[in-house]
Amino acid sequence: MTSLIRHVTFDCADAYRLATFWAAALDGSLSDEDFPGDPEALVTAGSTALLFVTVPDTKSVKNRVHLDLQPEDRTRDEEVARLLALGATVAGDHRRPDGSGWVTMADVEGNEFCVERSAGERPGTR
């Protein structure tokens, strides 16, 4: 018998606030059992589950693990603009003149993630 990944867990300062950001970013849903001030909040998006847990520690270094997002119904640049409107920031821009590359962003608590090109923007997938 093997194990499966039940959810990816994020330590954070405000579980509900961060879960709300990621629910919007992934067009997912926040659990009906989660409310502002709760110590945990769960987001589901498709077959992915993200659990946010409030901890007293603050983020102090770069994440050792991060999420890579690939837009499904928009371009990479359109997705970056949408995420900026949700409160994310650009931490590093690795886009190249030929259209390849990615953008490293930070969520509302500073956790890094990357936005890659959509499948339609990748050579041989149009």
Short mmCIF file of N, CA and C in Angstrom, two decimals, residues 13 100 111 126:
data_model
loop_
_atom_site.label_atom_id
_atom_site.label_comp_id
_atom_site.label_asym_id
_atom_site.label_seq_id
_atom_site.Cartn_x
_atom_site.Cartn_y
_atom_site.Cartn_z
N ALA A 13 0.41 33.45 9.12
CA ALA A 13 0.01 34.33 10.21
C ALA A 13 -1.52 34.39 10.35
N SER A 100 9.27 32.97 -23.65
CA SER A 100 9.45 31.90 -22.67
C SER A 100 9.68 32.50 -21.29
N ASN A 111 4.67 34.28 0.59
CA ASN A 111 5.06 32.95 0.10
C ASN A 111 5.23 32.98 -1.41
N ARG A 126 -0.17 24.31 -29.54
CA ARG A 126 -1.27 25.16 -30.04
C ARG A 126 -2.19 24.39 -30.91
#
